[in-house]
mmCIF file of C-alpha atoms and ligand atoms in Angstrom:
data_model
loop_
_atom_site.group_PDB
_atom_site.id
_atom_site.type_symbol
_atom_site.label_atom_id
_atom_site.label_comp_id
_atom_site.label_asym_id
_atom_site.label_seq_id
_atom_site.Cartn_x
_atom_site.Cartn_y
_atom_site.Cartn_z
ATOM 1 C CA MET A 1291 102.956 114.112 94.771
ATOM 2 C CA PRO A 1292 100.109 111.980 96.233
ATOM 3 C CA ARG A 1293 100.497 110.902 99.848
ATOM 4 C CA THR A 1294 101.309 107.210 100.204
ATOM 5 C CA VAL A 1295 99.603 104.929 102.720
ATOM 6 C CA PHE A 1296 100.822 101.435 103.550
ATOM 7 C CA LEU A 1297 98.002 99.088 104.579
ATOM 8 C CA LEU A 1298 99.534 95.989 106.148
ATOM 9 C CA ASN A 1299 97.644 92.805 107.003
ATOM 10 C CA GLY A 1300 98.925 90.086 109.297
ATOM 11 C CA PRO A 1301 98.617 86.302 109.472
ATOM 12 C CA ASN A 1302 95.598 84.343 108.286
ATOM 13 C CA LEU A 1303 93.919 87.389 106.770
ATOM 14 C CA ASN A 1304 94.719 85.867 103.345
ATOM 15 C CA LEU A 1305 91.977 83.349 104.215
ATOM 16 C CA LEU A 1306 89.222 85.929 104.698
ATOM 17 C CA GLY A 1307 85.981 84.818 103.108
ATOM 18 C CA THR A 1308 86.411 81.217 104.241
ATOM 19 C CA ARG A 1309 87.986 81.857 107.669
ATOM 20 C CA GLU A 1310 85.345 81.923 110.447
ATOM 21 C CA PRO A 1311 82.880 83.947 108.317
ATOM 22 C CA GLU A 1312 80.546 84.352 111.310
ATOM 23 C CA ILE A 1313 83.288 86.519 112.852
ATOM 24 C CA TYR A 1314 85.106 88.005 109.868
ATOM 25 C CA GLY A 1315 82.422 88.084 107.167
ATOM 26 C CA HIS A 1316 82.258 86.684 103.645
ATOM 27 C CA GLU A 1317 84.408 89.176 101.784
ATOM 28 C CA THR A 1318 87.825 88.009 100.645
ATOM 29 C CA LEU A 1319 90.993 90.018 101.170
ATOM 30 C CA GLY A 1320 90.945 90.616 97.409
ATOM 31 C CA ASP A 1321 87.444 92.162 97.705
ATOM 32 C CA ILE A 1322 88.687 94.365 100.552
ATOM 33 C CA GLU A 1323 91.769 95.392 98.576
ATOM 34 C CA THR A 1324 89.592 96.468 95.618
ATOM 35 C CA MET A 1325 87.333 98.484 97.919
ATOM 36 C CA CYS A 1326 90.393 100.093 99.549
ATOM 37 C CA ALA A 1327 91.949 100.957 96.173
ATOM 38 C CA ASN A 1328 88.729 102.789 95.195
ATOM 39 C CA ARG A 1329 88.486 104.599 98.532
ATOM 40 C CA ALA A 1330 92.144 105.629 98.457
ATOM 41 C CA ALA A 1331 91.705 106.972 94.910
ATOM 42 C CA GLU A 1332 88.693 109.051 96.062
ATOM 43 C CA HIS A 1333 90.968 110.635 98.659
ATOM 44 C CA GLY A 1334 93.846 111.101 96.204
ATOM 45 C CA LEU A 1335 96.026 108.700 98.206
ATOM 46 C CA ALA A 1336 98.466 106.193 96.762
ATOM 47 C CA LEU A 1337 97.828 102.846 98.460
ATOM 48 C CA ASP A 1338 100.261 99.989 99.027
ATOM 49 C CA PHE A 1339 98.180 97.033 100.281
ATOM 50 C CA ARG A 1340 100.028 93.943 101.569
ATOM 51 C CA GLN A 1341 99.502 90.761 103.597
ATOM 52 C CA SER A 1342 102.004 88.468 105.273
ATOM 53 C CA ASN A 1343 101.903 85.447 107.543
ATOM 54 C CA HIS A 1344 105.427 86.255 108.788
ATOM 55 C CA GLU A 1345 106.172 88.577 111.698
ATOM 56 C CA GLY A 1346 109.671 89.480 110.463
ATOM 57 C CA GLU A 1347 108.358 90.410 107.029
ATOM 58 C CA ILE A 1348 105.824 92.768 108.614
ATOM 59 C CA VAL A 1349 108.615 94.346 110.708
ATOM 60 C CA THR A 1350 110.652 94.858 107.517
ATOM 61 C CA TRP A 1351 107.655 96.470 105.783
ATOM 62 C CA ILE A 1352 107.140 98.859 108.720
ATOM 63 C CA GLN A 1353 110.827 99.824 108.469
ATOM 64 C CA GLU A 1354 110.366 100.344 104.709
ATOM 65 C CA ALA A 1355 107.349 102.573 105.453
ATOM 66 C CA ARG A 1356 109.626 105.014 107.336
ATOM 67 C CA LEU A 1357 111.029 106.060 103.962
ATOM 68 C CA ALA A 1358 108.189 105.189 101.596
ATOM 69 C CA ALA A 1359 104.914 106.021 103.384
ATOM 70 C CA ASP A 1360 103.235 109.067 104.901
ATOM 71 C CA GLY A 1361 100.767 107.005 106.953
ATOM 72 C CA LEU A 1362 100.421 103.428 108.081
ATOM 73 C CA ILE A 1363 97.271 101.351 108.610
ATOM 74 C CA ILE A 1364 97.856 97.936 110.122
ATOM 75 C CA ASN A 1365 95.704 94.942 110.972
ATOM 76 C CA PRO A 1366 98.390 92.908 112.735
ATOM 77 C CA ALA A 1367 95.886 90.029 113.294
ATOM 78 C CA ALA A 1368 97.179 87.609 115.964
ATOM 79 C CA TYR A 1369 100.494 89.495 116.228
ATOM 80 C CA THR A 1370 98.493 92.332 117.823
ATOM 81 C CA HIS A 1371 98.452 90.305 121.007
ATOM 82 C CA THR A 1372 102.007 88.970 120.949
ATOM 83 C CA SER A 1373 104.457 91.134 119.026
ATOM 84 C CA VAL A 1374 106.914 93.387 120.830
ATOM 85 C CA ALA A 1375 108.880 93.472 117.551
ATOM 86 C CA ILE A 1376 105.965 95.080 115.688
ATOM 87 C CA GLN A 1377 105.482 97.613 118.490
ATOM 88 C CA ASP A 1378 109.195 98.486 118.396
ATOM 89 C CA ALA A 1379 109.135 98.915 114.613
ATOM 90 C CA LEU A 1380 106.030 101.140 114.798
ATOM 91 C CA ARG A 1381 107.738 103.347 117.411
ATOM 92 C CA MET A 1382 110.218 104.344 114.688
ATOM 93 C CA PHE A 1383 107.514 105.384 112.194
ATOM 94 C CA GLU A 1384 106.943 109.128 112.359
ATOM 95 C CA GLY A 1385 103.566 109.488 110.579
ATOM 96 C CA PRO A 1386 100.079 108.549 111.776
ATOM 97 C CA VAL A 1387 99.442 104.879 112.579
ATOM 98 C CA ILE A 1388 95.931 103.391 112.581
ATOM 99 C CA GLU A 1389 95.419 99.995 114.219
ATOM 100 C CA LEU A 1390 92.584 98.175 112.478
ATOM 101 C CA HIS A 1391 90.571 95.042 113.305
ATOM 102 C CA LEU A 1392 87.545 93.516 111.606
ATOM 103 C CA SER A 1393 86.138 92.216 114.892
ATOM 104 C CA ASN A 1394 85.735 94.002 118.216
ATOM 105 C CA THR A 1395 88.504 92.153 120.020
ATOM 106 C CA HIS A 1396 87.199 93.339 123.415
ATOM 107 C CA LYS A 1397 84.022 91.287 122.902
ATOM 108 C CA ARG A 1398 86.095 88.149 122.339
ATOM 109 C CA GLU A 1399 88.462 85.906 124.332
ATOM 110 C CA ALA A 1400 90.482 87.563 127.120
ATOM 111 C CA PHE A 1401 93.771 86.911 125.280
ATOM 112 C CA ARG A 1402 92.585 89.272 122.528
ATOM 113 C CA HIS A 1403 91.955 92.153 124.945
ATOM 114 C CA HIS A 1404 95.576 93.216 125.149
ATOM 115 C CA SER A 1405 97.222 94.914 122.172
ATOM 116 C CA PHE A 1406 100.941 95.613 121.865
ATOM 117 C CA VAL A 1407 100.075 97.980 119.009
ATOM 118 C CA SER A 1408 97.504 100.304 120.639
ATOM 119 C CA PRO A 1409 100.063 102.166 122.812
ATOM 120 C CA VAL A 1410 101.914 103.285 119.670
ATOM 121 C CA ALA A 1411 98.865 103.876 117.430
ATOM 122 C CA THR A 1412 97.356 107.264 116.687
ATOM 123 C CA GLY A 1413 93.927 105.601 116.837
ATOM 124 C CA VAL A 1414 92.165 102.252 116.678
ATOM 125 C CA ILE A 1415 89.238 101.145 114.479
ATOM 126 C CA MET A 1416 87.605 97.807 115.306
ATOM 127 C CA GLY A 1417 84.335 95.926 115.105
ATOM 128 C CA PHE A 1418 83.012 97.270 111.784
ATOM 129 C CA GLY A 1419 84.013 94.278 109.639
ATOM 130 C CA PRO A 1420 85.412 95.031 106.167
ATOM 131 C CA ARG A 1421 83.812 98.518 106.348
ATOM 132 C CA GLY A 1422 86.466 99.375 108.937
ATOM 133 C CA TYR A 1423 89.055 99.404 106.143
ATOM 134 C CA ALA A 1424 87.201 102.251 104.407
ATOM 135 C CA LEU A 1425 86.779 104.057 107.739
ATOM 136 C CA ALA A 1426 90.507 103.731 108.382
ATOM 137 C CA LEU A 1427 91.311 105.255 104.976
ATOM 138 C CA ASP A 1428 88.870 108.121 105.631
ATOM 139 C CA ALA A 1429 90.517 108.782 109.004
ATOM 140 C CA MET A 1430 93.995 108.574 107.480
ATOM 141 C CA ALA A 1431 93.068 111.049 104.723
ATOM 142 C CA THR A 1432 91.889 113.508 107.396
ATOM 143 C CA LEU A 1433 95.003 113.033 109.530
ATOM 144 C CA LEU A 1434 97.316 113.585 106.556
ATOM 145 C CA MET A 1435 95.350 116.663 105.457
ATOM 146 C CA GLU A 1436 95.544 118.130 108.957
ATOM 147 C CA ALA A 1437 99.292 117.522 109.024
ATOM 148 C CA ASP A 1438 99.786 119.677 105.884
HETATM 149 C C1 LIG B 276 91.787 90.440 114.016
HETATM 150 C C2 LIG B 276 91.562 90.094 115.492
HETATM 151 C C3 LIG B 276 92.696 89.245 116.032
HETATM 152 O O1 LIG B 276 92.455 88.919 117.398
HETATM 153 C C4 LIG B 276 92.797 87.949 115.247
HETATM 154 O O2 LIG B 276 93.904 87.189 115.688
HETATM 155 C C5 LIG B 276 92.838 88.162 113.777
HETATM 156 C C6 LIG B 276 92.009 89.197 113.173
HETATM 157 C C7 LIG B 276 90.578 91.188 113.400
HETATM 158 O O3 LIG B 276 90.760 91.793 112.350
HETATM 159 O O4 LIG B 276 89.480 91.150 113.949
HETATM 160 O O5 LIG B 276 93.494 87.418 113.050
HETATM 161 O O6 LIG B 276 92.920 91.294 113.915
#
């Protein structure tokens, strides 16, 4: 059975490509999903890639991951800085959790410096643009292999 990884994307990431390209780059979320599908296949991982603009839906997906996923990669977008509910849901997930951001949030506005997700993440990848998604999958493959 291949290991399954959920890769969850938060609000406004559906607009990648046109959204502040000087910060987030020109690739669309569809481009990133295709790249992730290829990278996951190279690692023999089954990938479930999703995006939502709704906090509650993301919480429900994290709860679903408890039964359906071995590892969780999440770019919670703006909810990173606001969501106790996402932190609480992640606390209940037993596998590795990678927090992922396209931008280096520490180089940006002060309100982006605090993350509710980092204290419950195995590790954080930020500042590498879309490439960070591939790095996160590489790291997840290693973590899941080590856990065997
Ligand atoms: C982001 C950083 C967040 O501060 C922001 O709200 C986003 C995207 C990133 O990937 O760089 O929507 O998570």
